[in-house]
């Protein structure tokens, strides 16, 4: 935990200056809304022994004043992840040309609010500029490109990121085979230690994570990641944590969540819930919202069961800016705040989850 000292100090200093918020009341909802009156979800997470409760955000959303008022509340959110602006297409759109303007906006927002920052991400097969995806590089060239990208990205934020969260996001297919992206097709798995070593060299204190979805339950994908972690550790490659994205469906939170977390913890890694949301097939109903409340509570409880679970990040806090409807037509309403920034029953689920 030593690596976090500077950032945690900043949080506690600023937290003292923030007034306790009350539930949002200006907008109304046709559905049941949250009833909890609490100082904030991050405050509850801290009281429960976690480092943070946080949210993803994205640059275009920062022009929405009521949204930003909630985002800026460091009793509510003690940690921020940039949903897009630290990805490869945003940070190295041309080879060797690095642009951190948008990422720095998110970094500055978090620092100004006394919120921790997770890096997101170094190597991912999506949101890759064409020069990487279609560059026809040799093994050596692509390894060098990965090292330079991860080293420069993490180096730019040295000392400012809590975890270089997604050193490798989503390396596997659901059947446990490796994602056949340009990295795997060109280098096999060699790009993974290359990325991790470059990140560690750039920031000795940032925790290095591999981030995945559909590893929250036992199966070939979870096993493949466990095998990778075991191999990396055997090879002396730095790997500190696992990010469980946790993009869940209402009523379908895995029943073996806790056992599955344990099987990763047994490998000697910490973990975080990095992209939590719980989507439903629309339209919303009172029943779906009640189940969603339970689902959020279940996930928070599972994190609380482990000292190795450092914190929870939701993948934006409002349905207004959720990625879900864009990716899953006819699904949505996945976040704890609705389109009008009104707190949903899911908010109460998080509260009761943290209160044990
Ligand atoms: O930047 C362009 C903009 O120029 C254009 O006008 C606009 C038109 O649609 O698109 C913009 O790009 C969008 C980008 O977000 C930035 O807003 C893409 O279309 C859109 O597909 C992209 O979606 C992001 C998605 O990753 C990409 O796969 C989501 O916002 C982001 O929340 C989502 O996050 C991922 C995590 O990084 C990794 N885990 C899964 C998670 C959900 O997919």
Coordinates of N, CA and C in Angstrom, one line a residue, residues 82-265:
X82 N -10.4 7.4 -16.7 CA -10.7 8.0 -18.0 C -11.3 6.9 -18.9
X83 N -12.5 7.1 -19.3 CA -13.2 6.0 -20.1 C -12.5 5.8 -21.5
X84 N -12.0 6.9 -22.0 CA -11.4 6.8 -23.4 C -10.1 7.6 -23.6
X85 N -9.9 8.6 -22.8 CA -8.9 9.6 -23.3 C -7.4 9.2 -22.9
X86 N -7.2 8.0 -22.3 CA -5.8 7.6 -22.2 C -5.5 6.3 -23.0
X87 N -6.5 6.0 -23.9 CA -6.3 4.8 -24.8 C -5.3 5.2 -25.9
X88 N -4.9 4.1 -26.6 CA -3.9 4.3 -27.6 C -4.3 5.3 -28.7
X89 N -5.5 5.2 -29.2 CA -5.9 6.2 -30.3 C -5.9 7.6 -29.9
X90 N -6.1 7.8 -28.6 CA -6.1 9.2 -28.0 C -4.7 9.7 -27.7
X91 N -3.8 8.7 -27.3 CA -2.5 9.2 -26.8 C -1.3 9.1 -27.7
X92 N -1.4 8.2 -28.7 CA -0.4 8.1 -29.7 C -1.0 7.9 -31.1
X93 N -1.7 8.9 -31.6 CA -2.5 8.7 -32.9 C -1.6 8.5 -34.1
X94 N -0.4 9.0 -34.0 CA 0.7 8.8 -35.0 C 1.9 8.2 -34.3
X95 N 2.6 7.4 -35.0 CA 3.8 6.7 -34.3 C 4.7 7.8 -33.8
X96 N 5.0 7.6 -32.5 CA 5.9 8.5 -31.8 C 5.4 9.9 -31.5
X97 N 4.1 10.2 -31.8 CA 3.5 11.5 -31.6 C 2.5 11.3 -30.4
X98 N 2.9 11.8 -29.2 CA 2.1 11.5 -28.1 C 1.3 12.8 -27.7
X99 N 0.0 12.6 -27.5 CA -0.9 13.7 -27.1 C -1.7 13.3 -25.9
X100 N -1.3 14.0 -24.8 CA -1.9 13.8 -23.5 C -3.0 14.8 -23.1
X101 N -3.3 15.7 -24.0 CA -4.2 16.8 -23.6 C -5.5 16.3 -23.0
X102 N -6.2 15.4 -23.6 CA -7.5 14.9 -23.1 C -7.3 14.1 -21.8
X103 N -6.3 13.3 -21.8 CA -6.0 12.5 -20.6 C -5.6 13.4 -19.4
X104 N -4.9 14.5 -19.7 CA -4.5 15.4 -18.7 C -5.7 16.2 -18.1
X105 N -6.7 16.4 -18.9 CA -7.9 17.1 -18.4 C -8.5 16.2 -17.3
X106 N -8.6 14.9 -17.5 CA -9.1 14.0 -16.5 C -8.2 13.9 -15.3
X107 N -6.9 13.8 -15.6 CA -5.9 13.8 -14.5 C -6.1 15.1 -13.6
X108 N -6.2 16.2 -14.3 CA -6.3 17.5 -13.6 C -7.6 17.6 -12.7
X109 N -8.6 17.1 -13.3 CA -9.9 17.1 -12.6 C -9.8 16.2 -11.3
X110 N -9.2 15.0 -11.5 CA -9.1 14.1 -10.3 C -8.2 14.8 -9.3
X111 N -7.1 15.3 -9.7 CA -6.1 15.9 -8.8 C -6.7 17.1 -8.1
X112 N -7.5 17.9 -8.8 CA -8.1 19.1 -8.3 C -9.1 18.7 -7.2
X113 N -9.8 17.6 -7.4 CA -10.8 17.2 -6.5 C -10.2 16.3 -5.3
X114 N -8.9 16.0 -5.4 CA -8.3 15.1 -4.4 C -8.8 13.6 -4.6
X115 N -9.0 13.3 -5.9 CA -9.4 11.9 -6.2 C -8.3 11.1 -6.8
X116 N -8.2 9.8 -6.5 CA -7.2 9.0 -7.1 C -7.5 8.8 -8.6
X117 N -6.5 8.4 -9.3 CA -6.6 8.2 -10.8 C -6.1 6.8 -11.1
X118 N -6.9 6.0 -11.9 CA -6.4 4.8 -12.4 C -6.1 5.0 -13.9
X119 N -5.0 4.4 -14.3 CA -4.7 4.5 -15.7 C -5.5 3.5 -16.6
X120 N -5.9 3.9 -17.8 CA -6.7 3.0 -18.6 C -6.5 3.4 -20.1
X121 N -5.9 2.7 -20.9 CA -5.1 1.5 -20.8 C -3.9 1.5 -21.7
X122 N -3.0 0.6 -21.5 CA -1.8 0.6 -22.3 C -2.0 -0.1 -23.6
X123 N -2.4 -1.4 -23.5 CA -2.5 -2.2 -24.7 C -3.9 -2.9 -24.7
X124 N -4.6 -2.6 -25.8 CA -6.0 -3.1 -26.0 C -6.2 -3.3 -27.5
X125 N -7.0 -4.3 -27.9 CA -7.2 -4.5 -29.3 C -8.2 -3.5 -29.9
X126 N -9.0 -2.8 -29.0 CA -9.9 -1.8 -29.6 C -9.3 -0.4 -29.4
X127 N -9.9 0.5 -30.2 CA -9.5 1.9 -30.1 C -8.0 2.0 -30.4
X128 N -7.5 1.2 -31.3 CA -6.1 1.2 -31.8 C -6.0 2.1 -33.0
X129 N -5.1 3.0 -33.1 CA -4.9 3.7 -34.4 C -4.5 2.7 -35.5
X130 N -4.9 3.0 -36.7 CA -4.5 2.2 -37.9 C -3.1 1.9 -38.0
X131 N -2.2 2.9 -37.6 CA -0.8 2.7 -37.8 C -0.3 1.5 -37.0
X132 N -1.0 1.2 -35.9 CA -0.6 0.0 -35.1 C -1.3 -1.2 -35.6
X133 N -2.6 -1.1 -35.9 CA -3.3 -2.3 -36.2 C -2.9 -2.8 -37.6
X134 N -2.6 -2.0 -38.5 CA -2.3 -2.4 -39.9 C -0.9 -2.0 -40.3
X135 N 0.0 -2.0 -39.4 CA 1.4 -1.5 -39.7 C 2.3 -2.6 -40.2
X136 N 1.9 -3.9 -40.2 CA 2.7 -5.0 -40.7 C 4.1 -4.9 -40.1
X137 N 4.1 -4.7 -38.8 CA 5.4 -4.7 -38.1 C 6.0 -6.1 -37.9
X138 N 7.3 -6.1 -37.7 CA 8.0 -7.4 -37.4 C 7.8 -7.5 -35.9
X139 N 8.2 -8.7 -35.4 CA 8.2 -9.0 -33.9 C 8.9 -7.9 -33.2
X140 N 10.2 -7.7 -33.6 CA 11.0 -6.7 -32.8 C 10.4 -5.3 -32.9
X141 N 9.9 -5.0 -34.1 CA 9.4 -3.6 -34.2 C 8.1 -3.4 -33.3
X142 N 7.3 -4.4 -33.2 CA 6.0 -4.3 -32.4 C 6.3 -4.3 -30.9
X143 N 7.3 -5.1 -30.6 CA 7.7 -5.1 -29.1 C 8.2 -3.8 -28.8
X144 N 9.0 -3.2 -29.6 CA 9.6 -1.9 -29.3 C 8.5 -0.8 -29.3
X145 N 7.5 -1.0 -30.2 CA 6.4 0.0 -30.2 C 5.5 -0.1 -28.9
X146 N 5.3 -1.3 -28.4 CA 4.6 -1.6 -27.2 C 5.3 -1.0 -26.0
X147 N 6.6 -1.3 -26.0 CA 7.4 -0.8 -24.9 C 7.4 0.8 -24.8
X148 N 7.6 1.3 -26.0 CA 7.6 2.8 -26.1 C 6.3 3.4 -25.7
X149 N 5.2 2.8 -26.2 CA 3.9 3.3 -25.8 C 3.6 3.2 -24.3
X150 N 3.8 2.0 -23.8 CA 3.5 1.8 -22.3 C 4.4 2.7 -21.5
X151 N 5.7 2.7 -21.8 CA 6.6 3.4 -21.0 C 6.3 4.9 -21.1
X152 N 6.0 5.4 -22.2 CA 5.7 6.9 -22.3 C 4.4 7.2 -21.7
X153 N 3.4 6.4 -21.9 CA 2.1 6.7 -21.2 C 2.2 6.7 -19.7
X154 N 2.7 5.6 -19.2 CA 2.8 5.5 -17.7 C 3.8 6.5 -17.2
X155 N 4.9 6.7 -18.0 CA 5.9 7.7 -17.6 C 5.3 9.1 -17.5
X156 N 4.4 9.4 -18.4 CA 3.8 10.8 -18.4 C 3.0 11.0 -17.1
X157 N 2.4 9.9 -16.6 CA 1.6 10.0 -15.4 C 2.3 9.5 -14.1
X158 N 3.6 9.3 -14.2 CA 4.3 8.7 -13.1 C 4.0 9.5 -11.8
X159 N 3.7 8.7 -10.7 CA 3.4 9.3 -9.4 C 2.0 9.9 -9.3
X160 N 1.3 9.8 -10.4 CA -0.1 10.4 -10.4 C -1.1 9.4 -10.6
X161 N -0.7 8.2 -10.9 CA -1.8 7.1 -11.1 C -1.6 6.1 -9.9
X162 N -2.8 5.8 -9.5 CA -2.9 4.8 -8.4 C -2.5 3.4 -9.0
X163 N -3.1 3.0 -10.0 CA -2.7 1.7 -10.7 C -2.6 2.0 -12.2
X164 N -1.6 1.5 -12.8 CA -1.6 1.5 -14.3 C -2.5 0.3 -14.6
X165 N -3.8 0.7 -14.6 CA -4.9 -0.2 -14.5 C -5.0 -1.3 -15.5
X166 N -4.8 -0.9 -16.7 CA -5.0 -1.8 -17.8 C -3.8 -2.0 -18.6
X167 N -2.8 -2.5 -18.1 CA -1.6 -2.7 -18.8 C -1.9 -3.6 -20.0
X168 N -2.7 -4.6 -19.8 CA -3.2 -5.3 -20.9 C -4.7 -5.6 -20.7
X169 N -5.5 -4.9 -21.5 CA -6.9 -5.1 -21.3 C -7.4 -6.2 -22.3
X170 N -8.1 -7.1 -21.7 CA -8.9 -8.1 -22.5 C -8.0 -9.0 -23.4
X171 N -7.0 -9.7 -22.8 CA -6.1 -10.5 -23.7 C -6.7 -11.8 -24.2
X172 N -7.9 -12.2 -23.6 CA -8.4 -13.5 -23.9 C -9.8 -13.4 -24.6
X173 N -10.1 -14.5 -25.4 CA -11.5 -14.8 -25.8 C -12.2 -15.5 -24.7
X174 N -13.5 -15.6 -24.8 CA -14.3 -16.3 -23.8 C -13.9 -17.7 -23.6
X175 N -13.4 -18.4 -24.7 CA -13.1 -19.8 -24.5 C -11.7 -20.0 -24.0
X176 N -11.0 -18.9 -23.6 CA -9.7 -19.0 -22.9 C -8.5 -19.0 -23.9
X177 N -8.8 -18.9 -25.2 CA -7.7 -18.7 -26.2 C -7.3 -17.3 -26.2
X178 N -6.1 -17.0 -26.7 CA -5.7 -15.6 -26.7 C -6.4 -14.9 -27.9
X179 N -6.8 -13.6 -27.6 CA -7.3 -12.7 -28.5 C -6.4 -12.6 -29.7
X180 N -6.9 -12.9 -30.9 CA -6.0 -12.8 -32.1 C -5.9 -11.4 -32.7
X181 N -5.3 -10.6 -31.9 CA -5.2 -9.2 -32.4 C -3.8 -9.0 -32.9
X182 N -3.5 -7.8 -33.3 CA -2.2 -7.5 -34.0 C -1.0 -7.9 -33.0
X183 N -1.3 -7.7 -31.7 CA -0.2 -8.0 -30.8 C 0.1 -9.5 -30.7
X184 N -0.9 -10.3 -30.5 CA -0.7 -11.7 -30.4 C -0.3 -12.3 -31.7
X185 N -0.9 -11.8 -32.8 CA -0.5 -12.4 -34.1 C 0.9 -12.1 -34.5
X186 N 1.5 -11.0 -34.0 CA 2.8 -10.6 -34.4 C 3.9 -11.1 -33.4
X187 N 3.5 -11.1 -32.1 CA 4.5 -11.4 -31.1 C 4.2 -12.6 -30.2
X188 N 3.1 -13.3 -30.5 CA 2.6 -14.4 -29.5 C 2.3 -13.6 -28.2
X189 N 2.7 -14.2 -27.1 CA 2.4 -13.5 -25.8 C 3.6 -12.6 -25.4
X190 N 4.6 -12.4 -26.2 CA 5.8 -11.7 -25.8 C 5.5 -10.2 -25.5
X191 N 4.4 -9.7 -26.1 CA 4.1 -8.3 -25.8 C 3.6 -8.1 -24.4
X192 N 3.1 -9.1 -23.7 CA 2.6 -8.9 -22.4 C 3.7 -8.6 -21.4
X193 N 4.7 -9.5 -21.3 CA 5.8 -9.0 -20.4 C 6.5 -7.8 -20.9
X194 N 6.6 -7.5 -22.2 CA 7.2 -6.3 -22.7 C 6.4 -5.1 -22.1
X195 N 5.1 -5.1 -22.2 CA 4.3 -4.0 -21.7 C 4.4 -3.8 -20.2
X196 N 4.4 -4.9 -19.5 CA 4.5 -4.9 -18.0 C 5.8 -4.4 -17.6
X197 N 6.9 -4.9 -18.2 CA 8.2 -4.4 -17.8 C 8.4 -2.9 -18.1
X198 N 7.9 -2.5 -19.3 CA 8.1 -1.1 -19.6 C 7.3 -0.2 -18.7
X199 N 6.1 -0.6 -18.3 CA 5.4 0.2 -17.3 C 6.0 0.2 -16.0
X200 N 6.5 -0.9 -15.5 CA 7.2 -0.9 -14.2 C 8.5 0.0 -14.2
X201 N 9.2 0.0 -15.4 CA 10.4 0.8 -15.5 C 10.0 2.3 -15.5
X202 N 8.8 2.6 -16.0 CA 8.4 4.0 -16.1 C 7.8 4.5 -14.8
X203 N 7.2 3.7 -14.0 CA 6.7 4.1 -12.7 C 6.8 2.9 -11.7
X204 N 7.8 2.9 -10.9 CA 8.1 1.8 -10.0 C 7.0 1.5 -9.0
X205 N 6.1 2.6 -8.7 CA 5.2 2.5 -7.7 C 3.7 2.2 -8.1
X206 N 3.4 2.4 -9.4 CA 2.1 2.1 -9.9 C 1.9 0.6 -9.9
X207 N 0.7 0.2 -9.4 CA 0.4 -1.2 -9.4 C 0.0 -1.6 -10.9
X208 N 0.4 -2.7 -11.3 CA 0.2 -3.1 -12.7 C -0.9 -4.2 -12.8
X209 N -1.9 -3.9 -13.5 CA -3.1 -4.8 -13.6 C -3.3 -5.4 -15.0
X210 N -3.9 -6.5 -15.1 CA -4.5 -7.0 -16.3 C -6.0 -7.0 -16.0
X211 N -6.7 -6.4 -17.0 CA -8.2 -6.1 -16.9 C -9.0 -7.0 -17.9
X212 N -10.0 -7.7 -17.4 CA -10.8 -8.5 -18.3 C -12.3 -8.5 -17.9
X213 N -13.1 -9.0 -18.9 CA -14.5 -9.2 -18.6 C -14.8 -10.7 -18.7
X214 N -15.9 -11.2 -18.2 CA -16.2 -12.6 -18.2 C -15.2 -13.5 -17.5
X215 N -14.5 -12.9 -16.5 CA -13.6 -13.7 -15.7 C -14.1 -13.7 -14.3
X216 N -15.4 -13.2 -14.1 CA -15.9 -13.1 -12.7 C -16.5 -14.4 -12.3
X217 N -16.5 -15.4 -13.2 CA -17.0 -16.7 -12.8 C -16.0 -17.7 -13.3
X218 N -16.0 -18.9 -12.7 CA -15.1 -20.0 -13.1 C -15.4 -20.4 -14.5
X219 N -14.4 -20.7 -15.3 CA -14.5 -21.1 -16.7 C -13.2 -21.0 -17.4
X220 N -13.2 -21.3 -18.7 CA -11.9 -21.3 -19.4 C -11.2 -20.0 -19.5
X221 N -12.0 -18.9 -19.5 CA -11.3 -17.6 -19.6 C -10.7 -17.2 -18.2
X222 N -11.4 -17.5 -17.1 CA -10.8 -17.2 -15.8 C -9.5 -18.1 -15.6
X223 N -9.7 -19.4 -16.0 CA -8.5 -20.3 -15.9 C -7.3 -19.8 -16.7
X224 N -7.6 -19.4 -17.9 CA -6.5 -18.9 -18.8 C -5.8 -17.7 -18.2
X225 N -6.6 -16.8 -17.6 CA -5.9 -15.6 -17.0 C -5.1 -16.1 -15.7
X226 N -5.7 -17.0 -15.0 CA -4.9 -17.5 -13.8 C -3.6 -18.2 -14.3
X227 N -3.7 -18.9 -15.4 CA -2.4 -19.6 -15.9 C -1.4 -18.5 -16.3
X228 N -2.0 -17.4 -17.0 CA -1.0 -16.4 -17.4 C -0.4 -15.7 -16.2
X229 N -1.2 -15.4 -15.2 CA -0.6 -14.8 -14.0 C 0.5 -15.7 -13.4
X230 N 0.2 -17.0 -13.3 CA 1.1 -17.9 -12.7 C 2.4 -17.9 -13.5
X231 N 2.3 -17.9 -14.8 CA 3.5 -17.9 -15.7 C 4.3 -16.6 -15.6
X232 N 3.6 -15.5 -15.5 CA 4.2 -14.2 -15.4 C 5.0 -14.1 -14.1
X233 N 4.4 -14.6 -13.0 CA 5.1 -14.6 -11.7 C 6.3 -15.5 -11.8
X234 N 6.1 -16.7 -12.4 CA 7.3 -17.6 -12.5 C 8.4 -17.0 -13.3
X235 N 8.1 -16.2 -14.2 CA 9.1 -15.6 -15.1 C 9.7 -14.3 -14.5
X236 N 9.2 -13.9 -13.3 CA 9.7 -12.7 -12.7 C 9.1 -11.4 -13.3
X237 N 8.0 -11.5 -14.1 CA 7.4 -10.3 -14.7 C 6.5 -9.6 -13.7
X238 N 6.6 -8.3 -13.6 CA 5.7 -7.6 -12.6 C 4.2 -7.7 -13.0
X239 N 3.5 -8.2 -12.1 CA 2.0 -8.2 -12.2 C 1.4 -8.2 -10.8
X240 N 0.7 -7.1 -10.5 CA 0.2 -6.9 -9.2 C -1.3 -7.1 -9.0
X241 N -2.1 -7.0 -10.0 CA -3.5 -7.1 -9.8 C -4.3 -7.5 -11.0
X242 N -5.5 -7.9 -10.7 CA -6.5 -8.2 -11.7 C -7.7 -7.3 -11.6
X243 N -8.1 -6.7 -12.8 CA -9.3 -5.9 -12.8 C -10.4 -6.7 -13.3
X244 N -11.4 -6.9 -12.5 CA -12.6 -7.6 -12.9 C -13.6 -6.5 -13.4
X245 N -13.8 -6.5 -14.7 CA -14.6 -5.4 -15.3 C -16.0 -5.4 -14.7
X246 N -16.6 -6.5 -14.6 CA -18.0 -6.7 -14.0 C -19.1 -5.9 -14.7
X247 N -19.1 -6.1 -16.0 CA -20.3 -5.6 -16.8 C -21.4 -6.7 -16.7
X248 N -22.3 -6.5 -15.7 CA -23.2 -7.6 -15.4 C -24.6 -7.3 -16.0
X249 N -25.4 -8.3 -16.0 CA -26.8 -8.3 -16.4 C -27.7 -8.5 -15.2
X250 N -28.8 -7.7 -15.1 CA -29.7 -7.8 -13.9 C -30.1 -9.3 -13.7
X251 N -29.9 -9.7 -12.4 CA -30.3 -11.1 -12.1 C -29.3 -12.1 -12.4
X252 N -28.1 -11.7 -13.0 CA -27.2 -12.7 -13.5 C -25.8 -12.5 -12.9
X253 N -25.7 -11.8 -11.7 CA -24.4 -11.8 -11.1 C -23.9 -13.2 -10.8
X254 N -22.7 -13.6 -11.2 CA -22.3 -15.0 -11.0 C -22.4 -15.4 -9.5
X255 N -23.0 -16.6 -9.3 CA -23.2 -17.2 -8.0 C -21.8 -17.5 -7.3
X256 N -20.8 -17.7 -8.2 CA -19.5 -18.1 -7.6 C -18.5 -17.0 -7.6
X257 N -19.1 -15.7 -7.5 CA -18.2 -14.6 -7.5 C -17.1 -14.6 -6.4
X258 N -17.5 -14.9 -5.2 CA -16.6 -14.9 -4.1 C -15.5 -16.0 -4.3
X259 N -16.0 -17.2 -4.6 CA -15.1 -18.3 -4.8 C -14.1 -18.0 -5.9
X260 N -14.6 -17.4 -7.0 CA -13.7 -17.1 -8.1 C -12.7 -16.0 -7.7
X261 N -13.1 -15.0 -7.0 CA -12.2 -14.0 -6.5 C -11.1 -14.7 -5.7
X262 N -11.5 -15.7 -4.8 CA -10.5 -16.4 -4.0 C -9.5 -17.1 -4.8
X263 N -9.9 -17.7 -6.0 CA -9.0 -18.4 -6.8 C -7.9 -17.5 -7.4
X264 N -8.3 -16.2 -7.6 CA -7.2 -15.3 -8.1 C -6.4 -14.8 -6.9
X265 N -7.0 -14.5 -5.8 CA -6.2 -14.1 -4.6 C -5.2 -15.1 -4.2

